[in-house]
Amino acid sequence: MTRVMPTKDNSVFALDIGTRTVIGVVALVESGILRVAAQHMLEHESRAMYDGQIHDIPKVAHTVLEVKRNLEKKIGFKLTGAAVAAAGRALVTIQSRAETEIENGAEIDMTMVNSLEIAGIKNAQKELEAGGDDKLERYYCVGYSVMKYYIDNYSVTNLLGHRGNLIRADILATFLPDSVVLHRVDLVPLHLTLEPIAAIEAVIPENLRHLNLALVDIGAGTSDIAITRNGSVVSYGMSPVAGDEITEAISEVFLTGFKEAEQIKRELDRDGVITYKDILGSDNTAAATEVAAVIETPLERLSTEGRLLCRRRFKVAGAVRKAGRLFGD
């Protein structure tokens, strides 16, 4: 079988701007399967991002540009647009409802379903803007999930092909503020979604969403959570407590720079003795068990934040119990 070569027209550039790293992937569909044509990961040279929030835009843009240039060398053409999965530190979720009357009981087609969902998103946008905060004018819908469809007040999983007089959809829409990073590196945002939305699409297929499941993504700056129940993704949440909290605790106790503390954390799985340099440039050693004792407190804080987030955001007994297990409850 002849392998399809990536071109500007048949490929997509996916970009993940994380607190610790920037990851770029160029992929294309080949024989019905998504194939990765090129990928590159680069760590930020300094702490340009905290808790999933960009603090130094020029530095983050520089890292994104380096990833972009590396991929362009591999694939042989210029990247002009990117699909982005964004962190949810400023995440706003709105639950809304839309309904439409069907003339003459016509058969429901995809156009009707799409119009219904778009109406639900617009209703969520209106509710968001009604909050009266001027900052919310720069928020954009980055993804949504249909919690339930109804036809003549009966719940169904798919409206297509049905006939009735009234269709309704309960929508969970997710909003994030605009970002200027892509514009600085000559990239047009082709698609924007939320990190837990992208993750749950890959990890929890639709045929498992009738279970009370929690997807938990503990990154460097944020811990993202998505909950499924009764066949739908019912909510998303984010906590600004994650891996950096552990690194900072190591840095404070062992008097190291952040990067050195990060390296100590990564060597914990080796057990034995860890060698490191302190802020004065002196060589030191510490037992892995000693480092493990230092990170007990931030680990407990991380698990506590996760449990509170589940209970506060979702209030679903079954989902909370399963999410709590993931956080060590």
mmCIF file of C-alpha atoms in Angstrom:
data_model
loop_
_atom_site.group_PDB
_atom_site.id
_atom_site.type_symbol
_atom_site.label_atom_id
_atom_site.label_comp_id
_atom_site.label_asym_id
_atom_site.label_seq_id
_atom_site.Cartn_x
_atom_site.Cartn_y
_atom_site.Cartn_z
ATOM 1 C CA MET A 1 0.000 0.000 0.000
ATOM 2 C CA THR A 2 1.334 3.417 -0.969
ATOM 3 C CA ARG A 3 1.663 5.713 2.014
ATOM 4 C CA VAL A 4 -0.103 9.075 1.691
ATOM 5 C CA MET A 5 2.293 11.989 2.012
ATOM 6 C CA PRO A 6 1.217 14.913 4.221
ATOM 7 C CA THR A 7 0.320 18.118 2.397
ATOM 8 C CA LYS A 8 -1.136 21.446 3.416
ATOM 9 C CA ASP A 9 -4.565 20.305 2.215
ATOM 10 C CA ASN A 10 -4.818 16.815 3.732
ATOM 11 C CA SER A 11 -3.215 17.296 7.161
ATOM 12 C CA VAL A 12 -3.956 19.063 10.424
ATOM 13 C CA PHE A 13 -1.557 20.690 12.880
ATOM 14 C CA ALA A 14 -2.568 19.950 16.486
ATOM 15 C CA LEU A 15 -0.954 22.079 19.180
ATOM 16 C CA ASP A 16 -0.924 21.555 22.947
ATOM 17 C CA ILE A 17 0.422 24.552 24.879
ATOM 18 C CA GLY A 18 1.021 23.145 28.338
ATOM 19 C CA THR A 19 2.430 24.625 31.520
ATOM 20 C CA ARG A 20 5.656 22.640 31.194
ATOM 21 C CA THR A 21 5.829 21.677 27.503
ATOM 22 C CA VAL A 22 4.570 22.602 24.062
ATOM 23 C CA ILE A 23 3.691 19.608 21.873
ATOM 24 C CA GLY A 24 2.966 19.770 18.161
ATOM 25 C CA VAL A 25 1.587 16.971 15.985
ATOM 26 C CA VAL A 26 0.934 16.914 12.239
ATOM 27 C CA ALA A 27 -1.547 14.175 11.332
ATOM 28 C CA LEU A 28 -3.643 13.047 8.382
ATOM 29 C CA VAL A 29 -6.328 10.460 7.679
ATOM 30 C CA GLU A 30 -5.023 7.409 5.851
ATOM 31 C CA SER A 31 -7.367 4.511 4.977
ATOM 32 C CA GLY A 32 -9.823 5.745 7.574
ATOM 33 C CA ILE A 33 -7.193 5.884 10.328
ATOM 34 C CA LEU A 34 -5.559 8.983 11.768
ATOM 35 C CA ARG A 35 -1.798 8.741 11.154
ATOM 36 C CA VAL A 36 0.818 10.930 12.830
ATOM 37 C CA ALA A 37 3.173 12.256 10.152
ATOM 38 C CA ALA A 38 5.420 14.297 12.461
ATOM 39 C CA GLN A 39 5.619 15.326 16.092
ATOM 40 C CA HIS A 40 7.839 17.480 18.284
ATOM 41 C CA MET A 41 7.893 18.388 21.977
ATOM 42 C CA LEU A 42 9.811 21.223 23.597
ATOM 43 C CA GLU A 43 9.939 22.348 27.222
ATOM 44 C CA HIS A 44 9.624 26.020 28.115
ATOM 45 C CA GLU A 45 13.069 27.483 28.807
ATOM 46 C CA SER A 46 11.762 29.167 31.952
ATOM 47 C CA ARG A 47 8.538 29.292 33.954
ATOM 48 C CA ALA A 48 6.554 31.285 31.416
ATOM 49 C CA MET A 49 3.326 29.617 32.532
ATOM 50 C CA TYR A 50 1.884 29.057 36.001
ATOM 51 C CA ASP A 51 -1.201 27.008 36.884
ATOM 52 C CA GLY A 52 -2.144 26.664 33.206
ATOM 53 C CA GLN A 53 -2.059 30.438 32.683
ATOM 54 C CA ILE A 54 0.338 32.218 30.307
ATOM 55 C CA HIS A 55 2.328 34.850 32.208
ATOM 56 C CA ASP A 56 5.074 35.630 29.693
ATOM 57 C CA ILE A 57 3.488 35.729 26.225
ATOM 58 C CA PRO A 58 6.741 36.381 24.253
ATOM 59 C CA LYS A 59 8.507 33.402 25.858
ATOM 60 C CA VAL A 60 5.584 31.037 25.260
ATOM 61 C CA ALA A 61 5.280 32.297 21.679
ATOM 62 C CA HIS A 62 9.000 31.623 21.161
ATOM 63 C CA THR A 63 8.607 27.996 22.276
ATOM 64 C CA VAL A 64 5.563 27.529 20.033
ATOM 65 C CA LEU A 65 7.510 29.011 17.118
ATOM 66 C CA GLU A 66 10.398 26.579 17.653
ATOM 67 C CA VAL A 67 8.000 23.625 17.662
ATOM 68 C CA LYS A 68 6.330 24.954 14.510
ATOM 69 C CA ARG A 69 9.647 25.423 12.675
ATOM 70 C CA ASN A 70 10.855 21.940 13.633
ATOM 71 C CA LEU A 71 7.693 20.355 12.243
ATOM 72 C CA GLU A 72 7.880 22.421 9.049
ATOM 73 C CA LYS A 73 11.376 21.034 8.411
ATOM 74 C CA LYS A 74 10.083 17.484 8.834
ATOM 75 C CA ILE A 75 7.023 17.786 6.585
ATOM 76 C CA GLY A 76 8.408 20.213 3.996
ATOM 77 C CA PHE A 77 5.678 22.864 3.947
ATOM 78 C CA LYS A 78 4.600 25.890 5.996
ATOM 79 C CA LEU A 79 2.028 25.501 8.765
ATOM 80 C CA THR A 80 -0.550 28.289 8.740
ATOM 81 C CA GLY A 81 -3.308 27.044 11.058
ATOM 82 C CA ALA A 82 -3.547 25.033 14.247
ATOM 83 C CA ALA A 83 -6.099 23.018 16.195
ATOM 84 C CA VAL A 84 -5.577 23.824 19.866
ATOM 85 C CA ALA A 85 -6.533 22.083 23.101
ATOM 86 C CA ALA A 86 -6.582 24.803 25.745
ATOM 87 C CA ALA A 87 -6.111 24.640 29.507
ATOM 88 C CA GLY A 88 -9.160 25.393 31.585
ATOM 89 C CA ARG A 89 -7.912 27.792 34.252
ATOM 90 C CA ALA A 90 -10.442 30.416 33.134
ATOM 91 C CA LEU A 91 -13.021 27.800 32.223
ATOM 92 C CA VAL A 92 -16.717 28.715 32.242
ATOM 93 C CA THR A 93 -19.367 26.046 31.679
ATOM 94 C CA ILE A 94 -23.014 26.841 31.027
ATOM 95 C CA GLN A 95 -25.879 24.346 30.884
ATOM 96 C CA SER A 96 -28.613 25.434 28.492
ATOM 97 C CA ARG A 97 -31.654 24.098 26.688
ATOM 98 C CA ALA A 98 -33.011 24.581 23.175
ATOM 99 C CA GLU A 99 -36.180 23.295 21.559
ATOM 100 C CA THR A 100 -37.675 23.414 18.080
ATOM 101 C CA GLU A 101 -41.110 22.584 16.712
ATOM 102 C CA ILE A 102 -41.204 20.222 13.727
ATOM 103 C CA GLU A 103 -43.639 21.123 10.968
ATOM 104 C CA ASN A 104 -46.040 18.377 9.880
ATOM 105 C CA GLY A 105 -44.160 15.771 11.902
ATOM 106 C CA ALA A 106 -41.365 15.618 9.333
ATOM 107 C CA GLU A 107 -38.523 13.114 9.678
ATOM 108 C CA ILE A 108 -35.657 14.601 11.676
ATOM 109 C CA ASP A 109 -32.438 15.005 9.668
ATOM 110 C CA MET A 110 -28.903 16.180 10.507
ATOM 111 C CA THR A 111 -29.669 19.790 9.551
ATOM 112 C CA MET A 112 -32.430 19.930 12.175
ATOM 113 C CA VAL A 113 -30.166 18.395 14.825
ATOM 114 C CA ASN A 114 -27.310 20.789 14.051
ATOM 115 C CA SER A 115 -29.648 23.786 14.191
ATOM 116 C CA LEU A 116 -30.980 22.614 17.550
ATOM 117 C CA GLU A 117 -27.485 22.240 19.009
ATOM 118 C CA ILE A 118 -26.365 25.634 17.688
ATOM 119 C CA ALA A 119 -29.445 27.204 19.279
ATOM 120 C CA GLY A 120 -28.422 25.635 22.589
ATOM 121 C CA ILE A 121 -24.915 27.089 22.293
ATOM 122 C CA LYS A 122 -26.354 30.527 21.501
ATOM 123 C CA ASN A 123 -28.593 30.328 24.563
ATOM 124 C CA ALA A 124 -25.539 29.497 26.684
ATOM 125 C CA GLN A 125 -23.658 32.447 25.171
ATOM 126 C CA LYS A 126 -26.546 34.780 25.996
ATOM 127 C CA GLU A 127 -26.627 33.533 29.587
ATOM 128 C CA LEU A 128 -22.873 34.092 29.844
ATOM 129 C CA GLU A 129 -23.123 37.649 28.512
ATOM 130 C CA ALA A 130 -26.034 38.379 30.825
ATOM 131 C CA GLY A 131 -23.611 38.096 33.734
ATOM 132 C CA GLY A 132 -22.694 41.746 33.229
ATOM 133 C CA ASP A 133 -18.906 41.222 33.318
ATOM 134 C CA ASP A 134 -17.201 43.086 30.451
ATOM 135 C CA LYS A 135 -14.365 40.528 30.451
ATOM 136 C CA LEU A 136 -16.796 37.812 29.369
ATOM 137 C CA GLU A 137 -17.190 39.501 25.970
ATOM 138 C CA ARG A 138 -13.873 37.889 24.947
ATOM 139 C CA TYR A 139 -14.975 34.375 25.850
ATOM 140 C CA TYR A 140 -15.503 31.865 23.056
ATOM 141 C CA CYS A 141 -17.184 28.467 22.965
ATOM 142 C CA VAL A 142 -14.420 25.859 22.776
ATOM 143 C CA GLY A 143 -16.621 22.787 22.902
ATOM 144 C CA TYR A 144 -19.953 21.396 23.975
ATOM 145 C CA SER A 145 -21.629 18.139 24.854
ATOM 146 C CA VAL A 146 -25.241 17.114 24.368
ATOM 147 C CA MET A 147 -26.424 15.789 27.710
ATOM 148 C CA LYS A 148 -29.840 14.630 26.502
ATOM 149 C CA TYR A 149 -32.063 14.712 23.421
ATOM 150 C CA TYR A 150 -35.850 14.705 23.710
ATOM 151 C CA ILE A 151 -38.646 14.184 21.205
ATOM 152 C CA ASP A 152 -42.125 15.088 22.399
ATOM 153 C CA ASN A 153 -40.716 15.034 25.954
ATOM 154 C CA TYR A 154 -39.354 11.478 25.632
ATOM 155 C CA SER A 155 -35.621 11.004 26.115
ATOM 156 C CA VAL A 156 -33.704 9.490 23.167
ATOM 157 C CA THR A 157 -30.012 8.998 22.458
ATOM 158 C CA ASN A 158 -30.229 10.003 18.785
ATOM 159 C CA LEU A 159 -32.833 12.212 17.083
ATOM 160 C CA LEU A 160 -32.018 11.188 13.514
ATOM 161 C CA GLY A 161 -34.830 9.386 11.685
ATOM 162 C CA HIS A 162 -37.473 10.022 14.337
ATOM 163 C CA ARG A 163 -40.737 11.863 13.720
ATOM 164 C CA GLY A 164 -42.494 14.114 16.174
ATOM 165 C CA ASN A 165 -43.785 17.592 16.906
ATOM 166 C CA LEU A 166 -41.158 18.960 19.321
ATOM 167 C CA ILE A 167 -37.453 18.235 19.726
ATOM 168 C CA ARG A 168 -35.263 19.429 22.588
ATOM 169 C CA ALA A 169 -31.612 19.227 23.606
ATOM 170 C CA ASP A 170 -29.872 19.870 26.913
ATOM 171 C CA ILE A 171 -26.448 21.320 26.114
ATOM 172 C CA LEU A 172 -23.323 21.719 28.251
ATOM 173 C CA ALA A 173 -21.272 24.474 26.575
ATOM 174 C CA THR A 174 -17.711 25.330 27.574
ATOM 175 C CA PHE A 175 -16.143 28.783 27.161
ATOM 176 C CA LEU A 176 -12.570 30.076 27.375
ATOM 177 C CA PRO A 177 -11.028 33.505 26.760
ATOM 178 C CA ASP A 178 -9.192 34.341 23.529
ATOM 179 C CA SER A 179 -5.407 33.952 23.312
ATOM 180 C CA VAL A 180 -2.884 36.088 21.402
ATOM 181 C CA VAL A 181 -0.091 33.484 21.272
ATOM 182 C CA LEU A 182 -1.094 31.981 17.910
ATOM 183 C CA HIS A 183 -1.220 35.376 16.231
ATOM 184 C CA ARG A 184 2.386 36.033 17.288
ATOM 185 C CA VAL A 185 3.628 32.962 15.397
ATOM 186 C CA ASP A 186 1.519 33.478 12.246
ATOM 187 C CA LEU A 187 -0.975 30.726 13.017
ATOM 188 C CA VAL A 188 -4.721 30.908 12.525
ATOM 189 C CA PRO A 189 -6.797 29.011 15.135
ATOM 190 C CA LEU A 190 -8.675 26.471 13.005
ATOM 191 C CA HIS A 191 -10.254 24.637 15.916
ATOM 192 C CA LEU A 192 -10.243 25.265 19.657
ATOM 193 C CA THR A 193 -11.316 22.795 22.301
ATOM 194 C CA LEU A 194 -10.773 22.139 25.980
ATOM 195 C CA GLU A 195 -8.100 19.687 27.124
ATOM 196 C CA PRO A 196 -10.477 17.355 29.030
ATOM 197 C CA ILE A 197 -12.881 17.378 26.065
ATOM 198 C CA ALA A 198 -10.100 16.249 23.732
ATOM 199 C CA ALA A 199 -8.900 13.649 26.244
ATOM 200 C CA ILE A 200 -12.308 12.159 26.960
ATOM 201 C CA GLU A 201 -13.021 11.740 23.249
ATOM 202 C CA ALA A 202 -9.910 9.566 22.996
ATOM 203 C CA VAL A 203 -10.123 7.696 26.308
ATOM 204 C CA ILE A 204 -13.815 7.137 27.105
ATOM 205 C CA PRO A 205 -15.850 6.073 24.029
ATOM 206 C CA GLU A 206 -19.576 6.745 23.847
ATOM 207 C CA ASN A 207 -20.484 3.135 24.641
ATOM 208 C CA LEU A 208 -18.915 3.517 28.103
ATOM 209 C CA ARG A 209 -20.439 6.876 29.040
ATOM 210 C CA HIS A 210 -23.507 5.318 30.636
ATOM 211 C CA LEU A 211 -21.182 4.509 33.535
ATOM 212 C CA ASN A 212 -20.320 7.046 36.236
ATOM 213 C CA LEU A 213 -16.711 7.596 35.187
ATOM 214 C CA ALA A 214 -14.189 10.337 35.841
ATOM 215 C CA LEU A 215 -11.321 11.206 33.525
ATOM 216 C CA VAL A 216 -8.533 12.882 35.476
ATOM 217 C CA ASP A 217 -5.587 14.569 33.763
ATOM 218 C CA ILE A 218 -2.954 15.755 36.254
ATOM 219 C CA GLY A 219 -0.577 18.018 34.363
ATOM 220 C CA ALA A 220 2.116 20.431 35.462
ATOM 221 C CA GLY A 221 -0.067 23.458 36.140
ATOM 222 C CA THR A 222 -3.637 22.147 36.254
ATOM 223 C CA SER A 223 -5.608 19.030 37.039
ATOM 224 C CA ASP A 224 -8.514 18.613 34.626
ATOM 225 C CA ILE A 225 -11.566 16.456 35.268
ATOM 226 C CA ALA A 226 -14.410 15.306 33.029
ATOM 227 C CA ILE A 227 -17.395 13.303 34.315
ATOM 228 C CA THR A 228 -19.677 10.952 32.358
ATOM 229 C CA ARG A 229 -23.107 9.760 33.462
ATOM 230 C CA ASN A 230 -26.150 8.250 31.755
ATOM 231 C CA GLY A 231 -24.469 8.181 28.354
ATOM 232 C CA SER A 232 -23.301 11.811 28.363
ATOM 233 C CA VAL A 233 -20.415 14.002 29.462
ATOM 234 C CA VAL A 234 -22.174 15.919 32.220
ATOM 235 C CA SER A 235 -19.506 18.415 33.309
ATOM 236 C CA TYR A 236 -15.887 19.564 33.219
ATOM 237 C CA GLY A 237 -13.749 21.055 35.921
ATOM 238 C CA MET A 238 -10.232 22.296 36.611
ATOM 239 C CA SER A 239 -8.062 22.749 39.684
ATOM 240 C CA PRO A 240 -4.887 24.906 39.589
ATOM 241 C CA VAL A 241 -3.132 22.366 41.822
ATOM 242 C CA ALA A 242 -0.943 19.860 39.989
ATOM 243 C CA GLY A 243 2.625 18.683 39.439
ATOM 244 C CA ASP A 244 4.259 22.089 39.925
ATOM 245 C CA GLU A 245 3.086 22.111 43.544
ATOM 246 C CA ILE A 246 5.227 19.022 44.144
ATOM 247 C CA THR A 247 8.235 20.502 42.341
ATOM 248 C CA GLU A 248 7.999 23.727 44.352
ATOM 249 C CA ALA A 249 7.995 21.792 47.639
ATOM 250 C CA ILE A 250 11.195 19.994 46.590
ATOM 251 C CA SER A 251 12.790 23.293 45.555
ATOM 252 C CA GLU A 252 12.049 24.926 48.912
ATOM 253 C CA VAL A 253 13.308 22.077 51.079
ATOM 254 C CA PHE A 254 16.455 21.232 49.123
ATOM 255 C CA LEU A 255 17.265 24.841 48.106
ATOM 256 C CA THR A 256 17.392 24.263 44.374
ATOM 257 C CA GLY A 257 16.229 26.063 41.266
ATOM 258 C CA PHE A 258 12.907 24.985 39.795
ATOM 259 C CA LYS A 259 14.470 23.005 36.914
ATOM 260 C CA GLU A 260 16.782 21.136 39.291
ATOM 261 C CA ALA A 261 13.814 20.319 41.548
ATOM 262 C CA GLU A 262 11.910 19.061 38.533
ATOM 263 C CA GLN A 263 14.774 16.709 37.728
ATOM 264 C CA ILE A 264 14.830 15.427 41.319
ATOM 265 C CA LYS A 265 11.108 14.681 41.043
ATOM 266 C CA ARG A 266 11.623 12.746 37.809
ATOM 267 C CA GLU A 267 14.319 10.575 39.395
ATOM 268 C CA LEU A 268 12.130 9.495 42.303
ATOM 269 C CA ASP A 269 11.107 6.267 40.600
ATOM 270 C CA ARG A 270 14.715 5.039 40.640
ATOM 271 C CA ASP A 271 14.853 4.803 44.455
ATOM 272 C CA GLY A 272 18.341 4.852 45.966
ATOM 273 C CA VAL A 273 20.248 8.142 46.169
ATOM 274 C CA ILE A 274 19.574 11.261 44.040
ATOM 275 C CA THR A 275 22.391 13.705 43.204
ATOM 276 C CA TYR A 276 21.586 17.389 42.656
ATOM 277 C CA LYS A 277 23.057 20.912 42.771
ATOM 278 C CA ASP A 278 21.725 23.530 45.164
ATOM 279 C CA ILE A 279 21.373 27.254 44.445
ATOM 280 C CA LEU A 280 25.033 27.816 45.409
ATOM 281 C CA GLY A 281 26.226 25.276 42.849
ATOM 282 C CA SER A 282 27.289 22.714 45.449
ATOM 283 C CA ASP A 283 26.792 18.998 44.808
ATOM 284 C CA ASN A 284 24.411 17.281 47.213
ATOM 285 C CA THR A 285 22.678 13.951 47.616
ATOM 286 C CA ALA A 286 19.316 12.917 49.037
ATOM 287 C CA ALA A 287 17.673 9.551 49.514
ATOM 288 C CA ALA A 288 14.593 8.958 47.391
ATOM 289 C CA THR A 289 12.680 8.138 50.579
ATOM 290 C CA GLU A 290 13.630 11.560 51.972
ATOM 291 C CA VAL A 291 12.291 13.313 48.882
ATOM 292 C CA ALA A 292 9.144 11.197 48.999
ATOM 293 C CA ALA A 293 8.499 12.381 52.556
ATOM 294 C CA VAL A 294 8.818 16.019 51.443
ATOM 295 C CA ILE A 295 6.137 15.677 48.760
ATOM 296 C CA GLU A 296 3.566 14.019 51.024
ATOM 297 C CA THR A 297 1.963 17.358 51.934
ATOM 298 C CA PRO A 298 1.509 18.682 48.364
ATOM 299 C CA LEU A 299 0.259 15.247 47.280
ATOM 300 C CA GLU A 300 -2.369 15.354 50.009
ATOM 301 C CA ARG A 301 -3.347 18.863 48.910
ATOM 302 C CA LEU A 302 -3.675 17.655 45.318
ATOM 303 C CA SER A 303 -5.928 14.769 46.314
ATOM 304 C CA THR A 304 -8.025 17.006 48.583
ATOM 305 C CA GLU A 305 -8.517 19.600 45.837
ATOM 306 C CA GLY A 306 -9.577 16.844 43.465
ATOM 307 C CA ARG A 307 -12.164 15.451 45.848
ATOM 308 C CA LEU A 308 -13.574 18.896 46.606
ATOM 309 C CA LEU A 309 -13.745 19.741 42.913
ATOM 310 C CA CYS A 310 -15.728 16.589 42.156
ATOM 311 C CA ARG A 311 -18.173 17.218 44.985
ATOM 312 C CA ARG A 312 -18.546 20.928 44.273
ATOM 313 C CA ARG A 313 -18.905 20.751 40.517
ATOM 314 C CA PHE A 314 -20.788 17.583 39.871
ATOM 315 C CA LYS A 315 -22.723 16.539 42.982
ATOM 316 C CA VAL A 316 -23.352 13.096 41.533
ATOM 317 C CA ALA A 317 -22.985 10.443 44.206
ATOM 318 C CA GLY A 318 -21.823 7.616 41.968
ATOM 319 C CA ALA A 319 -19.485 9.788 39.914
ATOM 320 C CA VAL A 320 -18.034 11.368 43.028
ATOM 321 C CA ARG A 321 -17.271 7.995 44.565
ATOM 322 C CA LYS A 322 -15.420 6.799 41.464
ATOM 323 C CA ALA A 323 -13.599 10.113 41.014
ATOM 324 C CA GLY A 324 -12.641 10.020 44.687
ATOM 325 C CA ARG A 325 -10.941 6.663 44.194
ATOM 326 C CA LEU A 326 -8.751 8.164 41.488
ATOM 327 C CA PHE A 327 -7.665 10.852 43.919
ATOM 328 C CA GLY A 328 -6.981 8.373 46.699
ATOM 329 C CA ASP A 329 -10.234 8.875 48.625
#
